Tab-separated table of C-alpha atoms in Angstrom:
chain	number	residue	atom	x	y	z
A	1	UNK	CA	-18.623	-21.451	-37.598
A	2	UNK	CA	-16.164	-18.607	-36.859
A	3	UNK	CA	-17.323	-15.034	-36.293
A	4	UNK	CA	-16.348	-13.871	-39.799
A	5	UNK	CA	-18.466	-16.603	-41.410
A	6	UNK	CA	-21.278	-15.822	-38.961
A	7	UNK	CA	-21.173	-12.190	-40.105
A	8	UNK	CA	-21.381	-13.220	-43.767
A	9	UNK	CA	-24.207	-15.622	-42.953
A	10	UNK	CA	-26.172	-12.830	-41.243
A	11	UNK	CA	-25.776	-10.316	-44.051
A	12	UNK	CA	-26.021	-12.650	-47.046
A	13	UNK	CA	-28.175	-15.666	-46.216
A	14	UNK	CA	-30.220	-15.050	-43.075
A	15	UNK	CA	-33.912	-14.390	-43.722
A	16	UNK	CA	-34.445	-10.666	-44.248
A	17	UNK	CA	-36.868	-10.159	-41.307
A	18	UNK	CA	-34.550	-12.012	-38.906
A	19	UNK	CA	-31.413	-10.181	-40.072
A	20	UNK	CA	-33.261	-6.845	-40.105
A	21	UNK	CA	-34.569	-7.080	-36.549
A	22	UNK	CA	-31.310	-8.515	-35.199
A	23	UNK	CA	-29.534	-5.375	-36.432
A	24	UNK	CA	-32.304	-2.804	-35.920
A	25	UNK	CA	-33.840	-3.694	-32.541
A	26	UNK	CA	-30.693	-2.933	-30.487
A	27	UNK	CA	-30.531	0.502	-32.162
A	28	UNK	CA	-34.207	1.060	-31.354
A	29	UNK	CA	-33.578	0.130	-27.707
A	30	UNK	CA	-30.654	2.581	-27.582
A	31	UNK	CA	-32.924	5.288	-28.980
A	32	UNK	CA	-35.592	4.574	-26.378
A	33	UNK	CA	-33.071	4.696	-23.523
A	34	UNK	CA	-31.667	7.998	-24.820
A	35	UNK	CA	-35.199	9.366	-25.087
A	36	UNK	CA	-35.848	8.422	-21.449
A	37	UNK	CA	-32.570	10.096	-20.464
A	38	UNK	CA	-33.535	13.332	-22.262
A	39	UNK	CA	-36.821	13.429	-20.365
A	40	UNK	CA	-35.169	12.613	-17.024
A	41	UNK	CA	-32.412	15.182	-17.589
A	42	UNK	CA	-35.047	17.864	-18.217
A	43	UNK	CA	-36.899	16.683	-15.095
A	44	UNK	CA	-33.805	16.997	-12.852
A	45	UNK	CA	-32.971	20.503	-14.074
A	46	UNK	CA	-36.609	21.578	-13.685
A	47	UNK	CA	-36.527	20.308	-10.084
A	48	UNK	CA	-34.118	23.105	-9.196
A	49	UNK	CA	-37.126	25.431	-9.538
A	50	UNK	CA	-34.746	27.952	-11.114
A	51	UNK	CA	-36.033	29.125	-14.520
A	52	UNK	CA	-32.635	30.629	-15.379
A	53	UNK	CA	-31.010	27.202	-15.031
A	54	UNK	CA	-33.673	25.587	-17.215
A	55	UNK	CA	-33.252	28.331	-19.823
A	56	UNK	CA	-29.446	27.949	-19.735
A	57	UNK	CA	-29.665	24.230	-20.581
A	58	UNK	CA	-32.175	25.004	-23.344
A	59	UNK	CA	-29.769	27.588	-24.768
A	60	UNK	CA	-26.932	25.018	-24.866
A	61	UNK	CA	-28.990	22.158	-26.336
A	62	UNK	CA	-27.921	22.989	-29.943
A	63	UNK	CA	-24.283	22.584	-28.824
A	64	UNK	CA	-24.867	18.909	-28.039
A	65	UNK	CA	-26.755	18.446	-31.335
A	66	UNK	CA	-23.822	20.059	-33.149
A	67	UNK	CA	-21.352	17.580	-31.605
A	68	UNK	CA	-23.515	14.617	-32.577
A	69	UNK	CA	-23.690	16.003	-36.112
A	70	UNK	CA	-19.890	16.343	-36.238
A	71	UNK	CA	-19.476	12.758	-35.052
A	72	UNK	CA	-21.846	11.574	-37.772
A	73	UNK	CA	-19.370	12.719	-40.432
A	74	UNK	CA	-17.018	9.895	-39.474
A	75	UNK	CA	-19.546	7.572	-37.804
A	76	UNK	CA	-22.230	7.315	-40.485
A	77	UNK	CA	-19.833	8.161	-43.326
A	78	UNK	CA	-17.435	5.493	-42.111
A	79	UNK	CA	-20.061	2.810	-41.520
A	80	UNK	CA	-21.457	3.381	-45.016
A	81	UNK	CA	-18.025	2.851	-46.605
A	82	UNK	CA	-17.063	-0.071	-44.360
A	83	UNK	CA	-20.354	-1.903	-45.055
A	84	UNK	CA	-19.844	-1.664	-48.821
A	85	UNK	CA	-16.236	-2.878	-48.676
A	86	UNK	CA	-17.217	-5.772	-46.406
A	87	UNK	CA	-19.840	-6.684	-49.020
A	88	UNK	CA	-17.091	-6.661	-51.632
A	89	UNK	CA	-14.968	-8.874	-49.317
A	90	UNK	CA	-12.292	-6.152	-49.213
A	91	UNK	CA	-11.740	-6.520	-45.484
A	92	UNK	CA	-8.305	-4.883	-45.415
A	93	UNK	CA	-9.746	-1.699	-46.937
A	94	UNK	CA	-12.620	-1.775	-44.432
A	95	UNK	CA	-10.078	-2.135	-41.592
A	96	UNK	CA	-8.081	0.882	-42.818
A	97	UNK	CA	-11.202	3.025	-43.133
A	98	UNK	CA	-12.345	2.099	-39.618
A	99	UNK	CA	-8.992	3.132	-38.153
A	100	UNK	CA	-8.929	6.371	-40.148
A	101	UNK	CA	-12.448	7.332	-39.030
A	102	UNK	CA	-11.660	6.834	-35.351
A	103	UNK	CA	-8.453	8.851	-35.275
A	104	UNK	CA	-9.733	11.508	-37.685
A	105	UNK	CA	-12.730	12.038	-35.370
A	106	UNK	CA	-10.391	12.446	-32.371
A	107	UNK	CA	-8.208	15.019	-34.139
A	108	UNK	CA	-11.289	16.827	-35.438
A	109	UNK	CA	-12.873	16.911	-31.964
A	110	UNK	CA	-9.809	18.672	-30.521
A	111	UNK	CA	-10.195	21.299	-33.245
A	112	UNK	CA	-13.873	21.677	-32.308
A	113	UNK	CA	-12.935	22.133	-28.633
A	114	UNK	CA	-10.375	24.817	-29.497
A	115	UNK	CA	-12.855	26.792	-31.649
A	116	UNK	CA	-15.673	26.505	-29.095
A	117	UNK	CA	-13.535	27.738	-26.207
A	118	UNK	CA	-11.998	30.615	-28.183
A	119	UNK	CA	-15.398	31.878	-29.357
A	120	UNK	CA	-17.407	31.059	-26.233
A	121	UNK	CA	-18.919	34.508	-25.689
A	122	UNK	CA	-20.190	35.197	-29.239
A	123	UNK	CA	-21.478	31.627	-29.609
A	124	UNK	CA	-23.445	31.753	-26.356
A	125	UNK	CA	-24.889	35.143	-27.303
A	126	UNK	CA	-25.869	33.759	-30.698
A	127	UNK	CA	-27.563	30.784	-28.995
A	128	UNK	CA	-29.646	33.178	-26.885
A	129	UNK	CA	-27.815	33.466	-23.543
A	130	UNK	CA	-28.895	36.542	-21.587
A	131	UNK	CA	-27.370	38.337	-18.623
A	132	UNK	CA	-29.521	36.219	-16.299
A	133	UNK	CA	-28.597	32.870	-17.892
A	134	UNK	CA	-25.018	33.480	-19.082
A	135	UNK	CA	-23.252	32.250	-15.919
A	136	UNK	CA	-25.199	28.972	-15.874
A	137	UNK	CA	-24.934	28.532	-19.639
A	138	UNK	CA	-21.177	29.145	-19.693
A	139	UNK	CA	-20.598	26.494	-16.999
A	140	UNK	CA	-22.526	23.951	-19.053
A	141	UNK	CA	-20.851	25.094	-22.276
A	142	UNK	CA	-17.236	24.874	-21.074
A	143	UNK	CA	-17.491	21.354	-19.678
A	144	UNK	CA	-19.280	20.149	-22.803
A	145	UNK	CA	-16.647	21.804	-25.023
A	146	UNK	CA	-13.711	20.241	-23.130
A	147	UNK	CA	-15.419	16.830	-23.278
A	148	UNK	CA	-16.194	17.074	-27.000
A	149	UNK	CA	-13.711	14.306	-27.837
A	150	UNK	CA	-15.662	11.713	-25.817
A	151	UNK	CA	-18.947	12.660	-27.509
A	152	UNK	CA	-17.761	13.079	-31.105
A	153	UNK	CA	-15.459	10.040	-31.144
A	154	UNK	CA	-18.166	7.754	-29.679
A	155	UNK	CA	-20.195	8.079	-32.886
A	156	UNK	CA	-17.555	6.093	-34.795
A	157	UNK	CA	-17.515	2.738	-32.926
A	158	UNK	CA	-21.265	2.824	-32.230
A	159	UNK	CA	-21.859	2.790	-35.990
A	160	UNK	CA	-18.897	0.637	-37.051
A	161	UNK	CA	-19.691	-2.193	-34.625
A	162	UNK	CA	-22.990	-2.717	-36.450
A	163	UNK	CA	-21.184	-3.188	-39.774
A	164	UNK	CA	-19.871	-6.497	-38.376
A	165	UNK	CA	-23.326	-7.434	-37.140
A	166	UNK	CA	-22.491	-6.473	-33.553
A	167	UNK	CA	-25.611	-4.381	-32.985
A	168	UNK	CA	-26.122	-5.777	-29.479
A	169	UNK	CA	-22.587	-4.771	-28.489
A	170	UNK	CA	-23.191	-1.282	-29.876
A	171	UNK	CA	-26.370	-1.059	-27.801
A	172	UNK	CA	-24.572	-2.164	-24.611
A	173	UNK	CA	-22.082	0.686	-24.957
A	174	UNK	CA	-24.749	3.299	-25.595
A	175	UNK	CA	-27.115	2.109	-22.868
A	176	UNK	CA	-24.302	1.636	-20.331
A	177	UNK	CA	-23.106	5.212	-20.739
A	178	UNK	CA	-26.649	6.577	-20.628
A	179	UNK	CA	-27.459	4.780	-17.362
A	180	UNK	CA	-24.252	6.147	-15.853
A	181	UNK	CA	-25.310	9.663	-16.876
A	182	UNK	CA	-28.742	9.184	-15.265
A	183	UNK	CA	-27.062	8.086	-12.009
A	184	UNK	CA	-24.570	10.969	-12.009
A	185	UNK	CA	-27.092	13.676	-12.954
A	186	UNK	CA	-28.750	14.167	-9.523
A	187	UNK	CA	-25.418	13.663	-7.738
A	188	UNK	CA	-23.736	16.535	-9.569
A	189	UNK	CA	-26.802	18.785	-9.936
A	190	UNK	CA	-28.056	18.527	-6.326
A	191	UNK	CA	-25.388	16.763	-4.252
A	192	UNK	CA	-22.503	18.863	-5.569
A	193	UNK	CA	-24.688	21.932	-6.185
A	194	UNK	CA	-23.309	22.311	-9.712
A	195	UNK	CA	-26.608	22.996	-11.468
A	196	UNK	CA	-26.408	22.907	-15.315
A	197	UNK	CA	-22.630	22.383	-15.162
A	198	UNK	CA	-23.334	19.172	-13.225
A	199	UNK	CA	-25.670	17.956	-15.966
A	200	UNK	CA	-22.961	18.686	-18.536
A	201	UNK	CA	-20.293	16.857	-16.509
A	202	UNK	CA	-22.596	13.842	-16.072
A	203	UNK	CA	-23.137	13.726	-19.846
A	204	UNK	CA	-19.413	13.886	-20.632
A	205	UNK	CA	-18.550	11.173	-18.079
A	206	UNK	CA	-21.399	9.037	-19.408
A	207	UNK	CA	-19.857	9.234	-22.884
A	208	UNK	CA	-16.451	8.373	-21.423
A	209	UNK	CA	-17.970	5.160	-20.015
A	210	UNK	CA	-19.544	4.482	-23.411
A	211	UNK	CA	-16.164	4.913	-25.115
A	212	UNK	CA	-14.462	2.530	-22.675
A	213	UNK	CA	-17.127	-0.118	-23.336
A	214	UNK	CA	-16.664	0.336	-27.091
A	215	UNK	CA	-12.886	-0.052	-26.765
A	216	UNK	CA	-13.421	-3.345	-24.948
A	217	UNK	CA	-15.936	-4.538	-27.558
A	218	UNK	CA	-13.678	-3.700	-30.499
A	219	UNK	CA	-10.660	-5.400	-28.885
A	220	UNK	CA	-12.529	-8.579	-27.933
A	221	UNK	CA	-15.253	-9.025	-30.568
A	222	UNK	CA	-14.302	-7.351	-33.843
A	223	UNK	CA	-12.511	-9.164	-36.666
A	224	UNK	CA	-12.240	-6.212	-39.045
A	225	UNK	CA	-12.844	-2.991	-37.100
A	226	UNK	CA	-9.604	-1.970	-35.395
A	227	UNK	CA	-8.155	0.526	-32.917
A	228	UNK	CA	-4.642	0.220	-34.376
A	229	UNK	CA	-3.466	3.601	-35.650
A	230	UNK	CA	-1.060	2.055	-38.177
A	231	UNK	CA	-3.997	1.180	-40.444
A	232	UNK	CA	-4.833	4.903	-40.712
A	233	UNK	CA	-1.782	5.466	-42.887
A	234	UNK	CA	-1.645	4.955	-46.655
A	235	UNK	CA	-5.309	5.840	-47.026
A	236	UNK	CA	-6.329	6.363	-50.639
A	237	UNK	CA	-7.992	9.671	-51.462
A	238	UNK	CA	-10.970	7.805	-52.892
A	239	UNK	CA	-11.628	6.048	-49.581
A	240	UNK	CA	-11.486	9.311	-47.634
A	241	UNK	CA	-13.783	10.881	-50.236
A	242	UNK	CA	-16.266	8.009	-49.731
A	243	UNK	CA	-16.382	8.745	-46.004
A	244	UNK	CA	-16.630	12.536	-46.197
A	245	UNK	CA	-19.106	12.792	-49.077
A	246	UNK	CA	-21.589	10.559	-47.251
A	247	UNK	CA	-20.730	11.771	-43.743
A	248	UNK	CA	-21.414	15.440	-44.469
A	249	UNK	CA	-25.027	14.898	-45.698
A	250	UNK	CA	-25.624	12.689	-42.638
A	251	UNK	CA	-24.314	15.499	-40.457
A	252	UNK	CA	-26.430	18.087	-42.269
A	253	UNK	CA	-29.542	15.979	-41.620
A	254	UNK	CA	-29.070	16.458	-37.866
A	255	UNK	CA	-28.365	20.165	-38.239
A	256	UNK	CA	-31.507	20.604	-40.338
A	257	UNK	CA	-33.642	19.298	-37.470
A	258	UNK	CA	-32.605	22.292	-35.379
A	259	UNK	CA	-33.236	24.588	-38.340
A	260	UNK	CA	-36.724	23.149	-38.909
A	261	UNK	CA	-37.707	23.583	-35.276
A	262	UNK	CA	-36.354	27.142	-35.236
A	263	UNK	CA	-38.381	27.882	-38.384
A	264	UNK	CA	-41.607	26.616	-36.821
A	265	UNK	CA	-40.877	28.624	-33.660
A	266	UNK	CA	-40.301	31.766	-35.715
A	267	UNK	CA	-43.634	31.473	-37.553
A	268	UNK	CA	-45.595	30.661	-34.382
A	269	UNK	CA	-44.313	33.707	-32.457
A	270	UNK	CA	-47.082	36.054	-33.747
A	271	UNK	CA	-49.743	33.698	-32.345
A	272	UNK	CA	-48.609	33.951	-28.721
A	273	UNK	CA	-46.409	32.243	-26.157
A	274	UNK	CA	-49.042	29.565	-25.489
A	275	UNK	CA	-48.508	28.265	-29.019
A	276	UNK	CA	-44.741	28.110	-28.519
A	277	UNK	CA	-45.191	26.310	-25.198
A	278	UNK	CA	-47.562	23.841	-26.856
A	279	UNK	CA	-45.060	23.191	-29.673
A	280	UNK	CA	-42.291	22.578	-27.123
A	281	UNK	CA	-44.349	19.900	-25.385
A	282	UNK	CA	-45.573	18.414	-28.670
A	283	UNK	CA	-41.971	18.071	-29.854
A	284	UNK	CA	-41.169	15.936	-26.790
A	285	UNK	CA	-44.225	13.694	-27.317
A	286	UNK	CA	-43.661	13.436	-31.086
A	287	UNK	CA	-40.086	12.337	-30.355
A	288	UNK	CA	-41.453	9.185	-28.702
A	289	UNK	CA	-42.600	7.806	-32.040
A	290	UNK	CA	-39.992	9.328	-34.371
A	291	UNK	CA	-36.875	8.198	-32.481
A	292	UNK	CA	-37.974	4.581	-32.782
A	293	UNK	CA	-38.489	5.083	-36.518
A	294	UNK	CA	-34.982	6.523	-36.767
A	295	UNK	CA	-33.701	3.463	-34.891
A	296	UNK	CA	-35.265	1.051	-37.392
A	297	UNK	CA	-33.979	3.008	-40.397
A	298	UNK	CA	-30.383	3.404	-39.240
A	299	UNK	CA	-30.299	-0.061	-37.702
A	300	UNK	CA	-30.876	-1.536	-41.167
A	301	UNK	CA	-28.162	0.589	-42.804
A	302	UNK	CA	-25.291	-1.945	-42.494
A	303	UNK	CA	-27.490	-4.657	-44.034
A	304	UNK	CA	-28.363	-2.386	-46.969
A	305	UNK	CA	-24.772	-1.229	-47.484
A	306	UNK	CA	-23.307	-4.744	-47.322
A	307	UNK	CA	-25.655	-6.147	-49.967
A	308	UNK	CA	-25.177	-3.128	-52.210
A	309	UNK	CA	-21.405	-3.597	-51.945
A	310	UNK	CA	-21.848	-7.269	-52.814
A	311	UNK	CA	-24.062	-6.187	-55.771
A	312	UNK	CA	-26.757	-8.569	-54.601
A	313	UNK	CA	-29.422	-6.207	-55.918
A	314	UNK	CA	-32.298	-8.653	-55.547
A	315	UNK	CA	-31.714	-8.964	-51.783
A	316	UNK	CA	-30.846	-5.247	-51.598
A	317	UNK	CA	-34.262	-4.231	-52.958
A	318	UNK	CA	-36.122	-6.778	-50.842
A	319	UNK	CA	-34.476	-5.337	-47.723
A	320	UNK	CA	-35.593	-1.841	-48.725
A	321	UNK	CA	-39.163	-3.030	-49.324
A	322	UNK	CA	-39.225	-4.709	-45.911
A	323	UNK	CA	-37.694	-1.626	-44.282
A	324	UNK	CA	-40.442	0.589	-45.731
A	325	UNK	CA	-43.101	-1.925	-44.647
A	326	UNK	CA	-41.840	-1.906	-41.041
A	327	UNK	CA	-41.669	1.894	-40.938
A	328	UNK	CA	-45.156	2.389	-42.388
A	329	UNK	CA	-46.899	-0.273	-40.272
A	330	UNK	CA	-45.236	1.015	-37.100
A	331	UNK	CA	-45.991	4.644	-37.976
A	332	UNK	CA	-49.669	4.054	-38.749
A	333	UNK	CA	-50.252	1.883	-35.675
A	334	UNK	CA	-48.637	4.147	-33.104
A	335	UNK	CA	-49.703	7.386	-34.764
A	336	UNK	CA	-53.350	6.344	-34.460
A	337	UNK	CA	-52.884	5.378	-30.800
A	338	UNK	CA	-51.091	8.645	-30.016
A	339	UNK	CA	-53.734	10.668	-31.855
A	340	UNK	CA	-56.430	9.125	-29.661
A	341	UNK	CA	-54.618	9.770	-26.384
A	342	UNK	CA	-53.084	13.118	-27.420
A	343	UNK	CA	-54.953	15.273	-24.841
A	344	UNK	CA	-54.029	12.895	-22.007
A	345	UNK	CA	-50.361	12.764	-23.099
A	346	UNK	CA	-50.128	16.559	-23.164
A	347	UNK	CA	-51.827	16.868	-19.768
A	348	UNK	CA	-48.903	14.927	-18.243
A	349	UNK	CA	-46.665	17.913	-19.023
A	350	UNK	CA	-48.999	20.847	-18.407
A	351	UNK	CA	-52.609	21.233	-17.340
A	352	UNK	CA	-53.359	24.513	-19.130
A	353	UNK	CA	-56.580	24.021	-21.216
A	354	UNK	CA	-55.437	26.317	-24.057
A	355	UNK	CA	-52.052	24.629	-24.356
A	356	UNK	CA	-53.658	21.177	-24.301
A	357	UNK	CA	-56.147	22.220	-26.997
A	358	UNK	CA	-53.481	23.752	-29.264
A	359	UNK	CA	-51.007	20.972	-28.576
A	360	UNK	CA	-53.537	18.265	-29.437
A	361	UNK	CA	-54.173	19.930	-32.788
A	362	UNK	CA	-50.426	20.272	-33.501
A	363	UNK	CA	-49.609	16.712	-32.452
A	364	UNK	CA	-52.354	15.172	-34.574
A	365	UNK	CA	-51.236	17.210	-37.567
A	366	UNK	CA	-47.621	16.051	-37.178
A	367	UNK	CA	-48.636	12.419	-36.644
A	368	UNK	CA	-50.695	12.410	-39.854
A	369	UNK	CA	-47.529	12.310	-41.968
A	370	UNK	CA	-45.435	9.817	-39.980
A	371	UNK	CA	-45.674	7.052	-42.658
A	372	UNK	CA	-44.175	9.494	-45.162
A	373	UNK	CA	-41.492	10.511	-42.658
A	374	UNK	CA	-40.598	6.847	-42.140
A	375	UNK	CA	-40.238	6.325	-45.883
A	376	UNK	CA	-38.045	9.443	-46.122
A	377	UNK	CA	-35.773	7.901	-43.474
A	378	UNK	CA	-35.466	4.715	-45.538
A	379	UNK	CA	-34.568	6.585	-48.741
A	380	UNK	CA	-32.029	8.690	-46.832
A	381	UNK	CA	-30.249	5.658	-45.360
A	382	UNK	CA	-30.347	3.846	-48.728
A	383	UNK	CA	-28.584	6.727	-50.501
A	384	UNK	CA	-26.011	6.915	-47.697
A	385	UNK	CA	-25.424	3.149	-47.752
A	386	UNK	CA	-25.068	3.038	-51.560
A	387	UNK	CA	-22.579	5.959	-51.640
A	388	UNK	CA	-24.985	8.225	-53.538
A	389	UNK	CA	-23.554	11.429	-52.090
A	390	UNK	CA	-25.617	13.932	-54.092
A	391	UNK	CA	-28.867	12.037	-53.476
A	392	UNK	CA	-28.085	11.830	-49.753
A	393	UNK	CA	-27.326	15.560	-49.650
A	394	UNK	CA	-30.607	16.389	-51.394
A	395	UNK	CA	-32.558	14.369	-48.844
A	396	UNK	CA	-30.691	15.941	-45.935
A	397	UNK	CA	-31.484	19.553	-46.891
A	398	UNK	CA	-35.103	19.154	-48.022
A	399	UNK	CA	-37.550	17.849	-45.391
A	400	UNK	CA	-36.660	20.356	-42.662
A	401	UNK	CA	-34.744	22.713	-44.892
A	402	UNK	CA	-35.537	23.912	-48.398
A	403	UNK	CA	-38.953	22.263	-48.841
A	404	UNK	CA	-40.135	23.186	-45.330
A	405	UNK	CA	-39.025	26.795	-45.839
A	406	UNK	CA	-40.911	27.100	-49.137
A	407	UNK	CA	-44.011	25.347	-47.790
A	408	UNK	CA	-44.218	27.343	-44.566
A	409	UNK	CA	-43.867	30.659	-46.422
A	410	UNK	CA	-46.665	29.756	-48.858
A	411	UNK	CA	-49.068	28.110	-46.393
A	412	UNK	CA	-48.637	30.734	-43.676
A	413	UNK	CA	-49.618	33.423	-46.164
A	414	UNK	CA	-52.588	31.445	-47.470
A	415	UNK	CA	-53.928	29.848	-44.269
A	416	UNK	CA	-52.099	31.770	-41.521
A	417	UNK	CA	-51.968	29.782	-38.232
A	418	UNK	CA	-53.288	26.553	-39.782
A	419	UNK	CA	-50.777	26.897	-42.613
A	420	UNK	CA	-47.927	26.979	-40.097
A	421	UNK	CA	-49.212	23.900	-38.272
A	422	UNK	CA	-49.612	21.837	-41.459
A	423	UNK	CA	-46.362	22.945	-43.103
A	424	UNK	CA	-44.305	20.064	-41.651
A	425	UNK	CA	-46.774	17.314	-42.703
A	426	UNK	CA	-46.955	18.776	-46.220
A	427	UNK	CA	-43.152	18.945	-46.315
A	428	UNK	CA	-42.994	15.261	-45.282
A	429	UNK	CA	-45.253	14.222	-48.164
A	430	UNK	CA	-43.359	16.274	-50.747
A	431	UNK	CA	-39.966	15.044	-49.513
A	432	UNK	CA	-41.214	11.441	-49.661
A	433	UNK	CA	-42.318	11.898	-53.284
A	434	UNK	CA	-38.956	13.459	-54.128
A	435	UNK	CA	-37.085	10.581	-52.457
A	436	UNK	CA	-39.193	8.016	-54.328
A	437	UNK	CA	-38.423	9.644	-57.689
A	438	UNK	CA	-34.683	9.791	-56.930
A	439	UNK	CA	-34.696	6.167	-55.762
A	440	UNK	CA	-36.444	4.930	-58.900
A	441	UNK	CA	-34.131	6.953	-61.146
A	442	UNK	CA	-30.947	5.883	-59.352
A	443	UNK	CA	-31.590	2.142	-59.058
A	444	UNK	CA	-33.889	1.342	-61.990
A	445	UNK	CA	-31.088	-0.181	-64.112
A	446	UNK	CA	-29.171	-1.881	-61.312
A	447	UNK	CA	-29.067	-5.656	-61.725
A	448	UNK	CA	-27.837	-8.279	-59.328
A	449	UNK	CA	-24.522	-10.035	-59.898
A	450	UNK	CA	-25.746	-12.992	-57.873
């Protein structure tokens, strides 16, 4: 059996649980490794014992999130389109889209670098850089801006490889670059005395390694995905529209996470710095469970998109049902465990009794809605995979955007501190109900052609 037939076998005939986990587990592992890196990176910077350095990296964190969001336009938008065309057996179109996404992301990343460097001072001030942190923050910022191409462009192959069933190869690239960053971090931060700039340089070089691994994987393993620029030409407007209209909501989803956290911070300010410190720690602990859920949801996306493109609606809906089942069972199991050990988990970060007490309350509140959050992730990836641009956009701006804003305003006025804490769980439930209604309305009349 050649690799093309093996790909079709995986997406069309393999048992749904086996196909699902073969595609999703490597993404989950990548998420876990990246989570470990984020914790280790914070640990290395904190070891400098310089609060200005720690603050400078915190100030620049949204910059990295912004680059990931920009890469998602072509990475997730492209993988959604490629999966559908592979399902339709239109491999030449899928090849052209893959080439377009790669080179469009490179050109776009150079534009991002130019804008970031030109407007460095106002952007850093907007992000919260002060006189004490500006020098450290600017060193981090400049290196990250110059290396934007390696970060933004990496989002394309990491997503496109999975459309051919090469989830393991995608994981190898991501994990390989992350391990290189972990090795380089202490060398640049301490050995070269570069501080935050060293952390930024380690990140950029780590992504360069990731890109080189992806180039090798595409050249040696892919049958459809290509690095040849000639396939970027003669792109139909409709194909580009398919990429952009799905890629932008995917990008907005990442940007909304920063908005949601900023909103919670803003409403907790009146209750004291201890509450903000507790939320900061809780966010790190909560990430342990949510990143794995994100991995399962986005790992299944190529499988969903392929079967929707093939109009195999019976298998398409069974995959979605199984995806929801996995998310809910995982969320309930690990949320209960984390609720029980919440005080001990928080004590690992800080031993302040007030922060542990407040953080335990916050963490348990957030964990209470994880099954709904998991289901929201499934609906979001389904709308992206099925090219439902408006539905995907609605989901991207609701949970940590419009709905959260409305909920937190109402609940904070009614229940004050407790209203703020429970605003995110309530937003999760409402967004889940909205996603369910959109899903039922969108796919109720879809019938399988097979």
